[in-house]
XYZ file of C-alpha atoms in Angstrom:
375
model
C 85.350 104.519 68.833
C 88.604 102.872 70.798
C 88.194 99.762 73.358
C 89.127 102.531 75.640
C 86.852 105.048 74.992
C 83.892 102.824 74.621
C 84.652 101.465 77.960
C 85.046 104.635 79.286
C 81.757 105.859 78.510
C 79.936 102.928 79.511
C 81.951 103.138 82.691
C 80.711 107.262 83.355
C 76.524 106.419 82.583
C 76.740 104.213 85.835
C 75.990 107.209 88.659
C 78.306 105.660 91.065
C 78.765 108.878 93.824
C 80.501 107.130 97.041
C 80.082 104.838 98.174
C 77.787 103.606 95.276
C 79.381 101.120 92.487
C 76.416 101.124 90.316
C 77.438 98.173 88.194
C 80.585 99.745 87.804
C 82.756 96.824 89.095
C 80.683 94.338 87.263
C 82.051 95.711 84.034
C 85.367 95.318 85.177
C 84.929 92.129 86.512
C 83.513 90.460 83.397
C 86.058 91.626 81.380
C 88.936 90.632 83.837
C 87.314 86.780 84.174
C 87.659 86.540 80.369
C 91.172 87.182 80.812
C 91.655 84.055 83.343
C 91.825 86.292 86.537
C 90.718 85.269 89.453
C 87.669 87.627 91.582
C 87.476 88.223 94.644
C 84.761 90.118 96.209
C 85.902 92.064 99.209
C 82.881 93.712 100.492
C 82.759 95.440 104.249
C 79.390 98.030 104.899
C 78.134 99.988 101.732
C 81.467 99.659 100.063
C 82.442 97.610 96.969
C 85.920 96.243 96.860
C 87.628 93.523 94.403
C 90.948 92.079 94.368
C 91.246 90.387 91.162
C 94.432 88.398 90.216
C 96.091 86.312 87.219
C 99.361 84.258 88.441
C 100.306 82.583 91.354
C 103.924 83.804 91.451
C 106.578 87.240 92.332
C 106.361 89.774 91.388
C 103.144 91.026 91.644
C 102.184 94.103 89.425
C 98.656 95.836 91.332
C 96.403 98.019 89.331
C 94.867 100.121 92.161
C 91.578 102.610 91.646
C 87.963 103.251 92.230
C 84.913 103.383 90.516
C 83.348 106.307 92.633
C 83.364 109.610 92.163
C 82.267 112.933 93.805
C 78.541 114.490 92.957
C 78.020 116.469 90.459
C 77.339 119.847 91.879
C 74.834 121.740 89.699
C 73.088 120.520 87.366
C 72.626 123.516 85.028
C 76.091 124.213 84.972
C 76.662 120.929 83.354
C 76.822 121.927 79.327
C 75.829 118.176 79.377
C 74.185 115.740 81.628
C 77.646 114.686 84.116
C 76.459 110.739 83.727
C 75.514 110.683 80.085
C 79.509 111.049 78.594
C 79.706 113.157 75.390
C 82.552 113.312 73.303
C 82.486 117.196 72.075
C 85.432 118.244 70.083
C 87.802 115.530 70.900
C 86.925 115.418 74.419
C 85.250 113.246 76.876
C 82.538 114.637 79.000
C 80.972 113.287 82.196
C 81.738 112.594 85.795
C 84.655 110.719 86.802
C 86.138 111.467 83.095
C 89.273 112.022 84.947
C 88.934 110.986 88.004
C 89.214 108.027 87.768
C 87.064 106.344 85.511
C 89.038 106.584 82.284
C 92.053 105.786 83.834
C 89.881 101.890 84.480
C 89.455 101.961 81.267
C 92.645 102.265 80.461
C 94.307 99.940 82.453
C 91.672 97.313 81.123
C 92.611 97.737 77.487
C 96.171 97.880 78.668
C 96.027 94.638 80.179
C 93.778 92.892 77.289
C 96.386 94.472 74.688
C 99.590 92.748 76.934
C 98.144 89.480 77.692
C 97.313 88.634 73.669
C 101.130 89.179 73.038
C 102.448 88.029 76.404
C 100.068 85.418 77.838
C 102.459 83.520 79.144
C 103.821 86.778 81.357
C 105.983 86.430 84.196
C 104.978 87.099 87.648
C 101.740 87.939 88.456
C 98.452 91.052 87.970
C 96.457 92.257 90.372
C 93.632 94.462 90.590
C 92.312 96.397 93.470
C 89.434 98.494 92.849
C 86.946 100.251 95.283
C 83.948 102.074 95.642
C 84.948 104.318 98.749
C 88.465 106.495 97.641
C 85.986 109.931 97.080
C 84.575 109.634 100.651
C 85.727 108.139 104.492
C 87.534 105.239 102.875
C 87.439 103.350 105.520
C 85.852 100.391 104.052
C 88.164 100.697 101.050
C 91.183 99.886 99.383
C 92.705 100.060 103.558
C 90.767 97.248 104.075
C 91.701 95.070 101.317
C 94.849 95.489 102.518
C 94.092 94.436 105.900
C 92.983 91.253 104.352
C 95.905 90.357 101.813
C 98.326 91.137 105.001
C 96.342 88.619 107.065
C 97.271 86.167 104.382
C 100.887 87.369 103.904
C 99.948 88.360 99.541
C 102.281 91.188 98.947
C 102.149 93.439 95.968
C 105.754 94.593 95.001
C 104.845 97.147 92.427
C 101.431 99.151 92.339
C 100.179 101.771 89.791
C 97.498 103.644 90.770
C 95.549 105.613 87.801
C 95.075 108.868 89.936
C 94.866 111.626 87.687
C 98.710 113.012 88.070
C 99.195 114.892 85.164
C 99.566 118.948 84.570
C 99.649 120.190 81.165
C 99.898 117.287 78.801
C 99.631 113.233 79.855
C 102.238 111.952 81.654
C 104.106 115.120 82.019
C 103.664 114.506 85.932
C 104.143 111.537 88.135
C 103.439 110.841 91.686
C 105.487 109.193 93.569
C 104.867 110.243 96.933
C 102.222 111.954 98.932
C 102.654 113.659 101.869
C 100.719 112.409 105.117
C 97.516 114.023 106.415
C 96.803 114.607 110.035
C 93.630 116.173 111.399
C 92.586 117.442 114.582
C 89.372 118.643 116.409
C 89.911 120.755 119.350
C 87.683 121.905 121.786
C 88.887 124.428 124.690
C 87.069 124.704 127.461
C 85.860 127.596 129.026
C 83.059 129.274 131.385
C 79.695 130.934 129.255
C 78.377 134.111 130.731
C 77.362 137.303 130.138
C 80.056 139.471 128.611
C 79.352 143.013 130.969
C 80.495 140.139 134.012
C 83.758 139.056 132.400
C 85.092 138.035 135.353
C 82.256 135.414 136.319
C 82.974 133.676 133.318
C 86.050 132.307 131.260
C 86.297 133.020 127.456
C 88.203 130.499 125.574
C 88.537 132.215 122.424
C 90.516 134.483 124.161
C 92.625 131.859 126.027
C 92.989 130.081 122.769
C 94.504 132.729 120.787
C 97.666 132.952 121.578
C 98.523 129.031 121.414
C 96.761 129.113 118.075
C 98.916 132.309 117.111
C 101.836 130.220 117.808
C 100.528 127.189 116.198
C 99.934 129.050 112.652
C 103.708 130.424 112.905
C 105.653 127.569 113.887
C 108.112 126.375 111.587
C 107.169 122.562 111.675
C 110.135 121.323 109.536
C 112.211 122.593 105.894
C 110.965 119.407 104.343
C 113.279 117.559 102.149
C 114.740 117.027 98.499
C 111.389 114.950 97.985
C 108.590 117.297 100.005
C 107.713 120.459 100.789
C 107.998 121.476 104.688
C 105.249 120.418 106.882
C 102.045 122.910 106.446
C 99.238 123.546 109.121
C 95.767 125.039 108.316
C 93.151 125.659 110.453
C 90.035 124.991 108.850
C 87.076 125.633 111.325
C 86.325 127.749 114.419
C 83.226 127.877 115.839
C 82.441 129.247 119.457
C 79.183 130.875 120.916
C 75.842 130.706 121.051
C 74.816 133.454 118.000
C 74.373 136.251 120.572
C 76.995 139.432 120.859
C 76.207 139.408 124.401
C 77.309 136.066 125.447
C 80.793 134.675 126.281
C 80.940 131.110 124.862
C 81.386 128.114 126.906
C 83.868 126.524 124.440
C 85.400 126.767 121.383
C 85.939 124.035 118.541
C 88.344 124.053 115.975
C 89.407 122.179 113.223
C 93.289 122.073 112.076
C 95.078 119.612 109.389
C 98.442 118.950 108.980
C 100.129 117.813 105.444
C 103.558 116.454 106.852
C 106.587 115.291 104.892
C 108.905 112.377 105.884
C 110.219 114.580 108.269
C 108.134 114.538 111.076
C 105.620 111.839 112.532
C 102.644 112.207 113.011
C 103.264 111.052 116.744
C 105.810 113.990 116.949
C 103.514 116.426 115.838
C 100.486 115.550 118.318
C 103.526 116.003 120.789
C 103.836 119.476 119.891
C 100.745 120.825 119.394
C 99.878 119.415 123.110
C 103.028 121.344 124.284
C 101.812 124.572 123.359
C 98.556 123.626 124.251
C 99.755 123.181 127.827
C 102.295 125.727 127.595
C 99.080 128.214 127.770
C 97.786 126.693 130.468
C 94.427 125.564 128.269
C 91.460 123.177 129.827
C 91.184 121.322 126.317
C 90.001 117.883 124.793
C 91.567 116.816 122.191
C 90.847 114.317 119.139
C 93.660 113.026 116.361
C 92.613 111.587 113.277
C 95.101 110.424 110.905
C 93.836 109.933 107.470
C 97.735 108.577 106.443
C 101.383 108.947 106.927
C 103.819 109.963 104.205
C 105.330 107.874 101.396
C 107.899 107.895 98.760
C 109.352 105.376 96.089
C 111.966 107.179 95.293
C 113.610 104.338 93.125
C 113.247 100.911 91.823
C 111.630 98.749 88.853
C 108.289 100.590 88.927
C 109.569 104.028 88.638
C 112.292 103.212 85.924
C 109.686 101.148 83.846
C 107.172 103.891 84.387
C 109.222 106.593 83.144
C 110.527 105.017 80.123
C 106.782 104.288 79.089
C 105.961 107.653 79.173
C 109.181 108.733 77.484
C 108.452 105.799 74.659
C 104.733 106.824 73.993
C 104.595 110.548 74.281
C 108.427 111.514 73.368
C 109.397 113.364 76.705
C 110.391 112.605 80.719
C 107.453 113.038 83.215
C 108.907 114.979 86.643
C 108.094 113.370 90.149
C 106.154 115.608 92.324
C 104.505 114.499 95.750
C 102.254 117.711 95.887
C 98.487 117.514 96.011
C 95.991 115.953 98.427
C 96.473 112.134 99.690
C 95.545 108.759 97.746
C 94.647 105.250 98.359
C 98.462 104.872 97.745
C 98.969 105.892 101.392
C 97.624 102.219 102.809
C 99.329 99.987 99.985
C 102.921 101.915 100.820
C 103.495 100.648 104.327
C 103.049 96.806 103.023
C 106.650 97.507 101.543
C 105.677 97.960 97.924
C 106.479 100.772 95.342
C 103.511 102.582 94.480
C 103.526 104.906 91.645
C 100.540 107.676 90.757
C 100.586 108.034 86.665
C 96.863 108.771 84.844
C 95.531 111.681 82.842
C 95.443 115.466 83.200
C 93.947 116.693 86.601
C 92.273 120.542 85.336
C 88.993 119.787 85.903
C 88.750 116.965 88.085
C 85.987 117.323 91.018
C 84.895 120.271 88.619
C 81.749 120.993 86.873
C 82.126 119.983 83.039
C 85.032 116.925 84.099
C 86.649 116.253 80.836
C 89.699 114.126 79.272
C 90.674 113.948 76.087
C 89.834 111.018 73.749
C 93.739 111.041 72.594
C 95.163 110.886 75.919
C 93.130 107.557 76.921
C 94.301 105.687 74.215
C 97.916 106.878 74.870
C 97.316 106.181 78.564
C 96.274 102.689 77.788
C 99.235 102.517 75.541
C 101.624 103.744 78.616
C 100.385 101.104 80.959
C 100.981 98.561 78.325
C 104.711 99.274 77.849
C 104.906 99.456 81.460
C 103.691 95.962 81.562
C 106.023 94.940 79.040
C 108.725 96.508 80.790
C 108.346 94.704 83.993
C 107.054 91.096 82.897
C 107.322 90.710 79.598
């Protein structure tokens, strides 16, 4: 059994569902002091953060992930128990397999393989590694960042081991996400009985036709990097149960996945146009989960995709697609951030899986990647 699968394992028996560590970090930890790195514990409310470093000087190469991961879901779907790994026919079994635990793993034994040839490195390592990326992360990785602003520590290039890849590792890197912008809406209106229409004031009614227009704008084309902006309504909810009642309000629910485009400013100024173009009594509340970001060159990138093309033979594509990442509050400091870890099929799934191969070879990419930029 590899460093890297061994670690892996040990890694997926600790049930660490946000914002729960389990141990996890202590593992990573003890294995990162051995290596002359300095810990820093970076707690704030139930969530478990560490920034661990080794050097003092530019430029600073960040390891970024987490050690939770979502529930399980069923139990008896589960061929085996999600936090008891398995290795069944060349692949690894168990919760967080993919998301993200064996991509830790990895960038531990790709960091103990570097420093025994190079430990006398240039620059400088970082980890930063939480227990909140599944859930609110609020308490997370954005806070850690919080802190090494306060103190003016910059990171210049960060990998983060989210699970990027599409049909064999490394075929897939992200280097971008787009931002995320959500919304909960309430219109007001006047509840009554719905034979006396005219004593009361339906809302889902008012609200259809600024909603209508909402679902149909054309927000932007997006760009060479992103897709145009999307909006999805994800909730409505109005009324009281009863056919013969006209609600008093109706909430709903929208999100917003915008490219580089837009702001998110300039899209709350829309959506409140229309709003008010329709003449609606409304309250409105914005929550933005991140804004957009893109390395669309430098070190990181070129030393990233000549890993993958040294290990595995081929060129990984860029994509920005999917949901968001923790890479969305490391991007603003003004470093390149780069998403590069193992397939994504059955992450968040029942059955999560990777394959034994691909962690070695991912702990073999990260190593060349180190080479590449201190060696």
């Amino acid at each position: 059994m590899s460093d890297t699968l061994e670690l892996a394992k040990e890694l997926i028996s600790r049930p660490s569902v946000t914002p729960e560590d389990a141990g996890c970090q202590d593992l990573l930890v003890a294995r990162l002091q051995s290596l002359g790195f300095a810990i820093e514990a970076l707690n704030f409310g139930d969530t478990k953060n560490f920034w661990a470093r080794r050097g003092t000087q530019a430029p600073l190469l960040c390891f970024a992930g987490h050690t939770d991961v979502v529930p399980s879901g069923p139990l008896d779907e589960w061929q085996s128990d999600p936090f008891q790994p398995e290795v069944r026919d060349g692949m690894l079994y168990g919760r967080g397999a993919a998301d993200m635990k064996g991509s830790l793993a990895a960038m531990i034994t790709a960091t103990e393989a570097f420093l025994a040839k190079h430990p006398e490195h240039r620059g400088s390592i970082a980890y930063l590694i939480t227990s909140d990326e599944e859930g609110p992360a609020t308490d997370g990785t954005v806070r850690v960042m919080e802190t090494l602003e306060q103190r003016n520590e910059k990171i210049d290039w960060c990998l983060v081991g989210e699970p990027s890849s599409t049909d064999r590792l490394g075929d897939v890197m992200k280097n971008g996400r787009r931002g995320s912008h959500g919304c909960r809406l309430t219109v007001k209106g006047i509840q009554g009985h719905v034979a006396y229409p005219h004593l009361a004031r339906n809302p889902v009614h008012e609200a259809l036709p600024a909603l209508t227009e909402l679902v149909t704008r054309e927000w932007d084309q997006g760009n060479d990097h992103f897709p145009p902006t999307t909006f999805q309504i994800s909730n409505i909810h109005a009324g009281t149960g009863a056919t013969n009642v006209i609600p008093g309000a109706l909430e709903v629910l929208f999100n917003f996945r915008f490219s580089t485009e837009t702001t998110h400013k300039e899209l709350e100024r829309q959506v409140e146009e229309i709003l008010n173009h329709y003449g609606l009594d409304y309250d409105i509340e914005w929550i933005l989960s991140g804004p957009p970001f893109l390395t669309a060159e430098g070190a990181l990138l070129d030393a990233a995709q000549q890993a993958v093309k040294d290990i595995m033979g081929y060129s990984a594509r860029l994509s920005t697609s999917g949901g968001t990442s923790d890479g969305r509050f490391i991007a603003p400091t003004g470093a390149q951030v780069l998403e590069l870890g193992p397939l994504n099929a059955t992450i968040h799934k029942v059955n999560e899986c990777v394959a034994v191969d691909d962690l070695d070879n991912l702990s073999r990419i990260y190593a060349r990647l180190m080479e590449r930029l201190l060696a």
